[in-house]
Amino acid sequence: MLKINNLHCRVETQDGEEKPILKGLSLEVPAGEVHAIMGPNGSGKSTLSYVLTGRDGYDVTDGEMTFRGEDLAELEPEERAAAGLYLSFQYPVEIPGVPTLTFLKEALNAQRTARGEEEMSAPEFMKFARAQAKLIGVSMDMLKRPVNVGFSGGEKKRMEILQAMILEPKFLILDETDSGLDIDALKTVAEGVNTLRAEDRGMLVITHYQRLLDHIKPDVVHIMADGRIIKSGGPELALELEAEGYDKYLGEVA
């Protein structure tokens, strides 16, 4: 479903220099599987999510990335979204003046239109949104407020997952969805993510901590360092990292 081969990327620093971030990263995530990426700060995990979804300012200098057989580099960010690629942000932004329900309805119908499907009517959408929101503890009061305005960190993360549950993407990239969540909020968000697991859907979970993977069980765990994947294994690899840290693997890279 997602295939990355020898991907190199650089960004322009504040002093105008080009800094390489991804340095030959290769990764494959088949449909129906959940893959986790773990790694120390500065290893390029968030950069990978931005490159895949088309954020400005990230210059791909070499390599390939395809999604369901399509070359992602040839698609604009909105085209990637319409194709089914979804990013849950590490730091969701506030959008003052835009009611959450309006935002969700417009986003859903924009994607349906891009896929040649009929738009969902307002009554149909309200019924659907209420049902999905209830599953992860999002109140109607939250849905009536402007997007993320005045929300706690945990509420913002719940809203990110609610967006995914409503948009029903083909592939989810979760960028540190567990950051800022207490134990109860973490369980609720993980339950929402687990409802999206399906044979025709893939997920890439970026995290620092094993605690998220206790609730979202990955099929494969990858360790990322210095802009590339340096080791892959089963869920036991995350437990090993939790117990021993990254030093052993960083030493191998050095």
XYZ file of N, CA and C in Angstrom:
762
model
N 0.822 -1.199 0.000
C 0.000 0.000 0.000
C 0.865 1.263 0.000
N 1.833 1.314 0.939
C 2.795 2.414 0.968
C 4.182 1.830 0.753
N 4.889 2.369 -0.220
C 6.228 1.864 -0.524
C 7.188 3.039 -0.673
N 8.245 3.026 0.133
C 9.257 4.090 0.113
C 10.594 3.433 -0.170
N 11.319 3.976 -1.139
C 12.602 3.381 -1.521
C 13.684 4.453 -1.595
N 14.695 4.323 -0.724
C 15.882 5.180 -0.759
C 15.524 6.676 -0.752
N 14.640 7.063 0.133
C 14.143 8.441 0.147
C 15.137 9.378 0.839
N 15.470 10.451 0.131
C 16.320 11.505 0.679
C 15.536 12.812 0.677
N 15.678 13.576 1.756
C 14.963 14.850 1.851
C 15.820 15.845 2.615
N 15.726 17.097 2.233
C 16.432 18.148 2.958
C 15.493 19.327 3.179
N 15.822 20.130 4.183
C 15.039 21.328 4.476
C 15.995 22.514 4.557
N 15.440 23.697 4.302
C 16.242 24.916 4.389
C 16.208 25.445 5.814
N 17.361 25.660 6.399
C 17.443 26.163 7.762
C 17.224 27.678 7.773
N 17.122 28.252 8.965
C 16.880 29.681 9.100
C 18.009 30.528 8.531
N 19.212 29.991 8.515
C 20.332 30.746 7.947
C 20.536 30.470 6.459
N 19.546 29.786 5.840
C 19.568 29.596 4.394
C 20.310 28.370 3.910
N 20.822 27.570 4.806
C 21.543 26.359 4.405
C 20.571 25.196 4.194
N 20.970 24.258 3.328
C 20.177 23.054 3.084
C 20.651 21.951 4.027
N 19.730 21.444 4.860
C 20.113 20.416 5.830
C 19.446 19.089 5.467
N 20.225 18.028 5.222
C 19.621 16.721 4.936
C 18.978 16.134 6.188
N 17.762 15.608 6.041
C 17.047 15.003 7.172
C 16.830 13.507 6.935
N 16.240 13.169 5.800
C 16.075 11.759 5.433
C 17.242 11.364 4.543
N 17.866 10.217 4.854
C 19.127 9.867 4.208
C 19.104 8.426 3.686
N 18.162 8.163 2.806
C 18.087 6.827 2.220
C 17.115 5.922 2.938
N 15.954 6.467 3.315
C 14.957 5.699 4.065
C 14.166 4.792 3.127
N 14.026 3.542 3.518
C 13.214 2.576 2.770
C 12.230 1.899 3.722
N 10.992 1.713 3.251
C 9.934 1.188 4.117
C 8.766 0.717 3.262
N 8.155 -0.386 3.652
C 6.933 -0.856 2.999
C 5.894 -1.197 4.054
N 4.672 -0.696 3.850
C 3.556 -1.017 4.745
C 2.419 -1.587 3.902
N 2.166 -2.883 3.977
C 1.080 -3.484 3.202
C -0.286 -3.109 3.765
N -1.310 -3.262 2.949
C -2.681 -3.073 3.417
C -2.971 -4.062 4.543
N -3.723 -3.602 5.522
C -4.120 -4.465 6.621
C -3.140 -4.518 7.769
N -2.004 -3.837 7.637
C -0.986 -3.891 8.689
C -0.804 -2.544 9.376
N -0.385 -2.611 10.647
C -0.033 -1.430 11.420
C 1.465 -1.498 11.709
N 2.196 -0.492 11.250
C 3.634 -0.423 11.492
C 3.921 0.753 12.414
N 4.818 0.553 13.359
C 5.220 1.616 14.284
C 6.647 2.032 13.980
N 6.895 3.343 14.066
C 8.251 3.867 13.952
C 8.625 4.515 15.267
N 9.740 4.079 15.834
C 10.261 4.646 17.071
C 11.677 5.142 16.804
N 12.068 6.181 17.522
C 13.404 6.710 17.338
C 13.613 7.942 18.186
N 14.861 8.296 18.425
C 15.153 9.471 19.258
C 14.758 10.764 18.567
N 14.712 11.847 19.328
C 14.448 13.158 18.747
C 15.477 13.477 17.675
N 14.998 14.087 16.579
C 15.917 14.474 15.515
C 16.237 13.390 14.522
N 15.579 12.235 14.639
C 15.885 11.133 13.716
C 15.163 11.278 12.378
N 14.149 12.180 12.306
C 13.456 12.401 11.030
C 12.053 11.835 10.977
N 11.497 11.428 12.114
C 10.183 10.772 12.116
C 9.070 11.720 11.617
N 9.003 12.910 12.190
C 7.970 13.855 11.766
C 8.218 14.340 10.343
N 9.488 14.498 9.979
C 9.811 14.888 8.600
C 9.247 13.878 7.614
N 9.353 12.604 7.935
C 8.791 11.569 7.062
C 7.294 11.779 6.872
N 6.572 12.072 7.948
C 5.126 12.273 7.836
C 4.816 13.492 6.973
N 5.609 14.561 7.107
C 5.374 15.767 6.316
C 5.675 15.538 4.834
N 6.742 14.802 4.548
C 7.104 14.519 3.157
C 6.021 13.683 2.481
N 5.514 12.687 3.197
C 4.488 11.818 2.623
C 3.205 12.583 2.304
N 2.860 13.547 3.149
C 1.600 14.268 2.957
C 1.754 15.564 2.184
N 3.004 15.935 1.807
C 3.191 17.043 0.876
C 3.348 18.413 1.488
N 3.840 18.505 2.709
C 4.020 19.812 3.330
C 5.107 20.614 2.599
N 4.854 21.922 2.446
C 5.823 22.795 1.793
C 7.115 22.879 2.595
N 8.217 23.123 1.890
C 9.492 23.351 2.548
C 10.352 22.115 2.707
N 9.851 20.975 2.225
C 10.600 19.722 2.337
C 10.963 19.256 0.923
N 12.240 19.303 0.610
C 12.727 19.057 -0.746
C 13.217 17.616 -0.880
N 12.486 16.818 -1.631
C 12.894 15.429 -1.891
C 13.952 15.442 -2.985
N 15.141 14.955 -2.665
C 16.264 15.012 -3.601
C 16.560 13.676 -4.281
N 16.028 12.596 -3.732
C 16.282 11.284 -4.341
C 15.286 10.282 -3.766
N 15.108 9.185 -4.485
C 14.257 8.111 -3.993
C 12.833 8.189 -4.510
N 12.038 7.212 -4.091
C 10.655 7.096 -4.561
C 9.725 6.848 -3.379
N 8.484 7.333 -3.526
C 7.444 7.014 -2.552
C 6.131 6.859 -3.315
N 5.541 5.677 -3.205
C 4.298 5.406 -3.912
C 3.218 4.995 -2.912
N 2.001 5.378 -3.230
C 0.843 5.031 -2.406
C -0.199 4.385 -3.300
N -0.460 3.111 -3.044
C -1.394 2.336 -3.865
C -1.005 2.423 -5.347
N 0.303 2.401 -5.590
C 0.824 2.399 -6.950
C 1.019 3.766 -7.570
N 0.547 4.838 -6.912
C 0.696 6.186 -7.448
C 1.935 6.861 -6.879
N 2.619 7.637 -7.718
C 3.794 8.380 -7.287
C 3.337 9.584 -6.464
N 3.619 9.573 -5.165
C 3.164 10.662 -4.309
C 3.786 11.996 -4.691
N 5.000 11.982 -5.193
C 5.680 13.231 -5.544
C 4.935 13.994 -6.641
N 4.114 13.280 -7.413
C 3.371 13.917 -8.502
C 2.035 14.494 -8.044
N 1.670 14.266 -6.778
C 0.348 14.682 -6.287
C 0.461 15.868 -5.335
N -0.484 16.807 -5.467
C -0.591 17.908 -4.515
C -1.110 17.374 -3.178
N -0.911 18.118 -2.078
C -1.377 17.631 -0.771
C -2.849 17.254 -0.755
N -3.710 18.072 -1.390
C -5.142 17.765 -1.389
C -5.459 16.529 -2.223
N -4.627 16.263 -3.250
C -4.810 15.056 -4.054
C -4.399 13.816 -3.261
N -3.370 13.954 -2.447
C -2.944 12.845 -1.597
C -4.039 12.529 -0.564
N -4.647 13.586 -0.016
C -5.733 13.386 0.944
C -6.922 12.698 0.284
N -7.283 13.160 -0.911
C -8.422 12.570 -1.623
C -8.147 11.115 -1.993
N -6.866 10.788 -2.205
C -6.495 9.399 -2.518
C -6.584 8.494 -1.293
N -6.697 9.128 -0.093
C -6.891 8.326 1.110
C -5.772 8.396 2.120
N -4.858 9.367 1.976
C -3.754 9.517 2.916
C -4.147 10.529 3.989
N -3.960 10.152 5.259
C -4.394 11.005 6.372
C -3.276 11.145 7.393
N -3.044 12.393 7.846
C -2.046 12.659 8.876
C -2.717 13.216 10.118
N -2.512 12.543 11.247
C -2.921 13.062 12.548
C -1.735 13.835 13.121
N -1.902 15.147 13.288
C -0.777 16.014 13.641
C -0.319 15.828 15.081
N 0.976 16.013 15.283
C 1.526 16.008 16.630
C 1.035 17.236 17.406
N 0.945 18.365 16.699
C 0.478 19.608 17.323
C -0.679 20.178 16.498
N -1.914 19.714 16.736
C -3.064 20.204 15.963
C -3.247 21.713 16.147
N -3.549 22.398 15.057
C -3.690 23.857 15.109
C -5.133 24.256 15.409
N -5.287 25.464 15.948
C -6.608 26.041 16.170
C -7.040 26.802 14.921
N -8.341 26.735 14.626
C -8.894 27.471 13.484
C -10.057 28.321 13.994
N -9.776 29.510 14.501
C -10.835 30.356 15.053
C -11.875 30.714 13.995
N -13.128 30.765 14.418
C -14.195 31.195 13.528
C -14.789 30.105 12.661
N -14.212 28.895 12.700
C -14.729 27.785 11.881
C -15.304 26.717 12.807
N -16.638 26.569 12.859
C -17.229 25.538 13.719
C -16.735 24.144 13.327
N -16.476 23.320 14.322
C -15.929 21.990 14.064
C -16.838 21.161 13.161
N -18.142 21.204 13.412
C -19.069 20.428 12.581
C -19.016 20.874 11.122
N -18.936 22.181 10.902
C -18.844 22.704 9.535
C -17.560 22.230 8.872
N -16.466 22.310 9.619
C -15.168 21.866 9.110
C -15.205 20.394 8.696
N -15.759 19.555 9.566
C -15.807 18.120 9.288
C -16.697 17.803 8.084
N -17.825 18.465 8.008
C -18.763 18.220 6.902
C -18.158 18.656 5.570
N -17.530 19.831 5.559
C -16.926 20.319 4.320
C -15.751 19.436 3.895
N -14.959 19.001 4.873
C -13.815 18.125 4.557
C -14.288 16.807 3.962
N -15.309 16.219 4.588
C -15.825 14.937 4.101
C -16.388 15.075 2.694
N -17.205 16.092 2.469
C -17.842 16.240 1.155
C -16.843 16.651 0.074
N -15.794 17.381 0.455
C -14.747 17.703 -0.520
C -14.054 16.430 -0.998
N -13.801 15.511 -0.069
C -13.165 14.257 -0.456
C -14.113 13.369 -1.259
N -15.370 13.339 -0.855
C -16.345 12.543 -1.615
C -16.471 13.062 -3.049
N -16.481 14.386 -3.204
C -16.557 14.979 -4.537
C -15.325 14.633 -5.353
N -14.150 14.708 -4.725
C -12.900 14.392 -5.428
C -12.868 12.940 -5.896
N -13.575 12.074 -5.178
C -13.619 10.646 -5.553
C -14.798 10.315 -6.463
N -15.562 11.351 -6.856
C -16.703 11.139 -7.738
C -17.920 10.577 -7.027
N -17.996 10.764 -5.707
C -19.131 10.283 -4.929
C -20.093 11.433 -4.623
N -21.330 11.091 -4.284
C -22.304 12.111 -3.915
C -21.976 12.698 -2.543
N -22.266 13.986 -2.376
C -22.072 14.607 -1.076
C -23.063 14.044 -0.067
N -22.681 14.041 1.193
C -23.556 13.584 2.261
C -24.446 14.749 2.696
N -25.739 14.506 2.815
C -26.671 15.562 3.207
C -26.432 15.962 4.659
N -26.903 17.155 5.020
C -26.698 17.659 6.382
C -27.301 16.727 7.440
N -28.558 16.286 7.292
C -29.118 15.367 8.304
C -28.352 14.048 8.397
N -27.965 13.525 7.244
C -27.210 12.265 7.216
C -25.858 12.441 7.896
N -25.195 13.577 7.623
C -23.899 13.833 8.233
C -24.018 13.990 9.751
N -25.038 14.716 10.213
C -25.204 14.924 11.651
C -25.367 13.602 12.385
N -26.145 12.697 11.814
C -26.359 11.389 12.430
C -25.046 10.606 12.478
N -24.319 10.649 11.386
C -23.041 9.935 11.286
C -22.015 10.523 12.256
N -21.892 11.861 12.287
C -20.905 12.517 13.138
C -21.192 12.267 14.617
N -22.461 12.349 15.005
C -22.827 12.109 16.403
C -22.425 10.699 16.838
N -22.709 9.725 15.979
C -22.409 8.331 16.306
C -20.907 8.113 16.471
N -20.113 8.691 15.562
C -18.665 8.520 15.635
C -18.090 9.252 16.848
N -18.596 10.459 17.108
C -18.103 11.250 18.241
C -18.362 10.547 19.569
N -19.499 9.911 19.657
C -19.864 9.223 20.896
C -18.883 8.102 21.218
N -18.343 7.461 20.181
C -17.435 6.333 20.373
C -16.153 6.728 21.096
N -15.715 7.977 20.924
C -14.448 8.388 21.545
C -14.641 9.547 22.532
N -15.859 9.711 23.005
C -16.097 10.664 24.079
C -16.005 12.121 23.684
N -16.348 12.450 22.433
C -16.391 13.840 21.983
C -17.833 14.324 22.105
N -18.041 15.388 22.867
C -19.398 15.887 23.133
C -19.883 16.780 21.994
N -21.194 16.977 21.937
C -21.772 17.878 20.941
C -21.313 19.308 21.194
N -21.061 19.647 22.457
C -20.557 20.986 22.764
C -19.214 21.219 22.078
N -18.335 20.211 22.092
C -17.047 20.334 21.416
C -17.232 20.502 19.910
N -18.184 19.775 19.349
C -18.399 19.833 17.901
C -18.940 21.186 17.450
N -19.592 21.901 18.347
C -20.158 23.207 17.999
C -19.131 24.329 18.136
N -18.038 24.067 18.856
C -17.018 25.091 19.068
C -16.085 25.194 17.853
N -15.388 26.345 17.697
C -14.407 26.451 16.601
C -13.343 25.363 16.723
N -12.774 24.974 15.598
C -11.857 23.837 15.534
C -10.678 24.022 16.501
N -10.635 23.162 17.511
C -9.538 23.079 18.485
C -9.386 24.308 19.384
N -10.247 25.321 19.248
C -10.094 26.537 20.043
C -10.514 26.264 21.487
N -9.574 26.466 22.403
C -9.852 26.234 23.809
C -9.833 24.776 24.211
N -9.460 23.887 23.290
C -9.412 22.463 23.609
C -8.144 22.152 24.401
N -8.235 21.180 25.296
C -7.039 20.669 25.960
C -6.237 19.830 24.970
N -5.019 19.460 25.367
C -4.202 18.621 24.498
C -4.884 17.304 24.167
N -5.514 16.695 25.186
C -6.209 15.434 24.958
C -7.410 15.591 24.052
N -8.149 16.701 24.193
C -9.315 16.944 23.331
C -8.895 17.150 21.885
N -7.773 17.831 21.685
C -7.279 18.028 20.317
C -6.925 16.689 19.673
N -6.313 15.802 20.441
C -5.948 14.499 19.888
C -7.186 13.652 19.595
N -8.189 13.750 20.457
C -9.447 13.046 20.172
C -10.073 13.567 18.879
N -9.985 14.877 18.690
C -10.550 15.461 17.483
C -9.818 14.981 16.234
N -8.506 14.810 16.330
C -7.740 14.277 15.198
C -8.241 12.882 14.810
N -8.484 12.055 15.816
C -8.955 10.695 15.538
C -10.401 10.722 15.033
N -11.210 11.628 15.569
C -12.583 11.758 15.066
C -12.580 12.126 13.585
N -11.685 13.035 13.190
C -11.584 13.380 11.771
C -11.304 12.136 10.931
N -10.395 11.300 11.410
C -10.069 10.075 10.676
C -11.277 9.141 10.608
N -12.013 9.035 11.714
C -13.179 8.155 11.746
C -14.268 8.634 10.789
N -14.345 9.947 10.584
C -15.348 10.502 9.667
C -14.868 10.437 8.219
N -13.606 10.745 7.982
C -13.083 10.743 6.612
C -12.811 9.331 6.093
N -12.594 8.379 6.996
C -12.337 6.977 6.629
C -11.247 6.838 5.564
N -10.040 7.335 5.864
C -8.943 7.254 4.889
C -8.472 5.821 4.683
N -7.704 5.634 3.605
C -7.142 4.324 3.316
C -5.851 4.065 4.093
N -5.173 5.172 4.472
C -3.901 5.017 5.183
C -3.767 6.139 6.192
N -3.480 5.772 7.460
C -3.324 6.754 8.526
C -1.865 6.865 8.944
N -1.401 8.103 9.090
C -0.104 8.375 9.694
C -0.388 9.094 11.003
N -0.037 8.479 12.116
C -0.301 9.050 13.431
C 1.020 9.547 14.009
N 1.199 10.868 14.018
C 2.458 11.457 14.461
C 2.374 11.796 15.951
N 2.910 10.906 16.779
C 2.931 11.074 18.234
C 1.555 11.435 18.793
N 0.573 10.644 18.411
C -0.792 10.836 18.876
C -0.901 10.734 20.391
N 0.054 10.053 21.015
C -0.013 9.850 22.466
C 0.540 11.021 23.269
N 1.215 11.973 22.624
C 1.810 13.071 23.385
C 0.717 13.950 23.993
N 0.866 14.275 25.275
C -0.096 15.138 25.951
C -1.332 14.435 26.462
N -1.382 13.106 26.370
C -2.566 12.369 26.806
C -2.327 11.712 28.160
N -3.339 11.789 29.040
C -3.258 11.001 30.257
C -3.694 9.565 29.936
N -3.646 8.698 30.913
C -3.893 7.272 30.671
C -5.295 7.023 30.114
N -6.296 7.672 30.704
C -7.673 7.454 30.256
C -7.878 7.961 28.832
N -7.337 9.168 28.538
C -7.473 9.725 27.191
C -6.733 8.864 26.172
N -5.576 8.329 26.576
C -4.803 7.458 25.692
C -5.610 6.221 25.311
N -6.261 5.616 26.288
C -7.071 4.426 26.007
C -8.222 4.754 25.070
N -8.874 5.901 25.299
C -10.015 6.289 24.468
C -9.586 6.545 23.033
N -8.480 7.279 22.868
C -7.975 7.561 21.521
C -7.554 6.272 20.823
N -6.886 5.385 21.556
C -6.447 4.110 20.974
C -7.638 3.264 20.530
N -8.718 3.287 21.310
C -9.923 2.552 20.924
C -10.473 3.087 19.604
N -10.444 4.428 19.450
C -10.894 5.022 18.193
C -10.029 4.582 17.027
N -8.710 4.567 17.240
C -7.793 4.125 16.189
C -8.052 2.661 15.846
N -8.266 1.845 16.851
C -8.468 0.412 16.605
C -9.749 0.119 15.838
N -10.753 0.995 15.955
C -11.982 0.799 15.161
C -11.697 0.971 13.667
N -10.577 1.638 13.347
C -10.242 1.899 11.941
C -9.365 0.808 11.331
N -8.943 -0.148 12.131
C -8.144 -1.230 11.572
C -8.995 -2.059 10.619
N -8.459 -2.327 9.440
C -9.210 -3.074 8.432
C -8.233 -3.696 7.439
N -8.711 -4.722 6.732
C -7.854 -5.428 5.780
C -7.426 -4.548 4.607
N -8.232 -3.512 4.291
C -7.905 -2.647 3.159
C -7.349 -1.293 3.613
N -6.884 -1.220 4.863
C -6.364 0.041 5.399
C -5.030 -0.212 6.085
N -4.089 0.695 5.900
C -2.793 0.585 6.566
C -2.590 1.732 7.536
N -1.654 1.562 8.473
C -1.351 2.608 9.439
C 0.147 2.658 9.716
N 0.627 3.892 9.918
C 1.998 4.113 10.338
C 1.932 4.939 11.625
N 2.357 4.346 12.730
C 2.256 4.982 14.046
C 3.643 5.447 14.476
N 3.808 6.758 14.605
C 5.075 7.345 15.044
C 4.977 7.652 16.531
N 5.874 7.091 17.323
C 5.778 7.294 18.764
C 7.141 7.165 19.431
N 7.254 7.738 20.623
C 8.452 7.564 21.439
C 8.281 6.426 22.439
N 7.034 6.093 22.741
C 6.787 5.285 23.931
C 6.031 3.994 23.652
N 6.395 2.982 24.395
C 5.742 1.685 24.328
C 4.277 1.770 24.754
N 3.929 2.716 25.645
C 2.587 2.736 26.237
C 1.492 2.822 25.178
N 1.727 3.559 24.080
C 0.723 3.622 23.019
C 0.575 2.267 22.343
N 1.695 1.568 22.179
C 1.683 0.282 21.479
C 1.101 -0.835 22.343
N 0.896 -0.555 23.638
C 0.161 -1.504 24.475
C -1.307 -1.561 24.054
N -1.788 -0.465 23.471
C -3.205 -0.365 23.101
C -3.430 -0.489 21.594
N -2.459 -0.015 20.807
C -2.525 -0.173 19.349
C -1.428 -1.163 18.979
N -1.782 -2.415 18.873
C -0.777 -3.467 18.682
C -0.215 -3.433 17.255
N 1.075 -3.145 17.097
C 1.651 -3.097 15.746
C 2.009 -4.488 15.229
N 1.983 -4.626 13.915
C 2.467 -5.854 13.290
C 3.990 -5.827 13.176
N 4.530 -4.634 12.914
C 5.973 -4.481 12.735
C 6.406 -3.201 13.447
N 7.568 -3.234 14.066
C 8.167 -2.051 14.696
C 9.485 -1.743 13.991
N 9.664 -0.473 13.625
C 10.901 -0.026 12.987
C 11.609 0.964 13.907
N 12.935 0.884 13.948
C 13.737 1.879 14.654
C 14.340 2.819 13.610
N 14.141 4.116 13.832
C 14.652 5.122 12.911
C 15.729 5.946 13.605
N 16.818 6.171 12.897
C 17.902 7.005 13.426
C 18.664 7.609 12.261
N 19.055 8.865 12.423
C 19.853 9.555 11.411
C 19.224 9.478 10.024
N 17.887 9.603 9.982
C 17.204 9.729 8.703
C 16.931 8.461 7.939
N 17.042 7.302 8.610
C 16.731 6.057 7.908
C 16.318 4.977 8.908
N 15.725 3.914 8.383
C 15.344 2.774 9.216
C 16.587 1.915 9.436
N 16.925 1.681 10.714
C 18.151 0.913 10.984
C 17.854 -0.497 11.485
N 16.616 -0.755 11.915
C 16.265 -2.108 12.351
C 14.745 -2.254 12.343
N 14.276 -3.430 11.991
C 12.844 -3.738 12.011
C 12.638 -5.076 12.704
N 11.488 -5.210 13.346
C 11.185 -6.450 14.034
C 9.732 -6.488 14.464
N 9.394 -7.437 15.302
C 8.034 -7.570 15.800
C 7.780 -6.652 16.979
N 6.602 -6.771 17.606
C 6.254 -5.920 18.750
C 7.255 -6.010 19.896
N 7.971 -7.120 19.989
C 8.945 -7.280 21.073
C 10.093 -6.262 20.973
N 10.308 -5.721 19.770
C 11.365 -4.732 19.591
C 11.055 -3.452 20.378
N 9.779 -3.077 20.436
C 9.383 -1.898 21.215
C 9.629 -2.125 22.696
N 9.364 -3.331 23.161
C 9.608 -3.653 24.566
C 11.102 -3.594 24.888
N 11.901 -4.030 23.954
C 13.355 -3.983 24.137
C 13.831 -2.532 24.236
N 13.289 -1.673 23.377
C 13.667 -0.255 23.418
C 13.263 0.387 24.736
N 12.070 0.017 25.218
C 11.580 0.568 26.482
C 12.522 0.192 27.626
N 13.061 -1.007 27.563
C 13.920 -1.497 28.646
C 15.364 -1.018 28.513
N 15.859 -0.935 27.269
C 17.290 -0.696 27.073
C 17.638 0.647 26.443
N 16.647 1.327 25.847
C 16.925 2.599 25.188
C 17.525 2.413 23.803
N 17.938 3.534 23.213
C 18.418 3.529 21.822
C 19.926 3.418 21.696
N 20.652 3.490 22.805
C 22.113 3.640 22.731
C 22.780 2.551 21.892
N 22.326 1.316 22.078
C 22.932 0.206 21.340
C 22.824 0.405 19.833
N 21.653 0.850 19.388
C 21.422 1.010 17.948
C 22.098 2.267 17.427
N 22.116 3.330 18.231
C 22.793 4.554 17.802
C 24.290 4.315 17.670
N 24.832 3.457 18.520
C 26.241 3.108 18.415
C 26.543 2.386 17.103
N 25.619 1.518 16.688
C 25.796 0.796 15.425
C 25.779 1.764 14.246
N 24.879 2.768 14.305
C 24.802 3.758 13.238
C 26.083 4.554 13.154
N 26.584 4.970 14.336
C 27.824 5.739 14.368
C 28.995 4.929 13.803
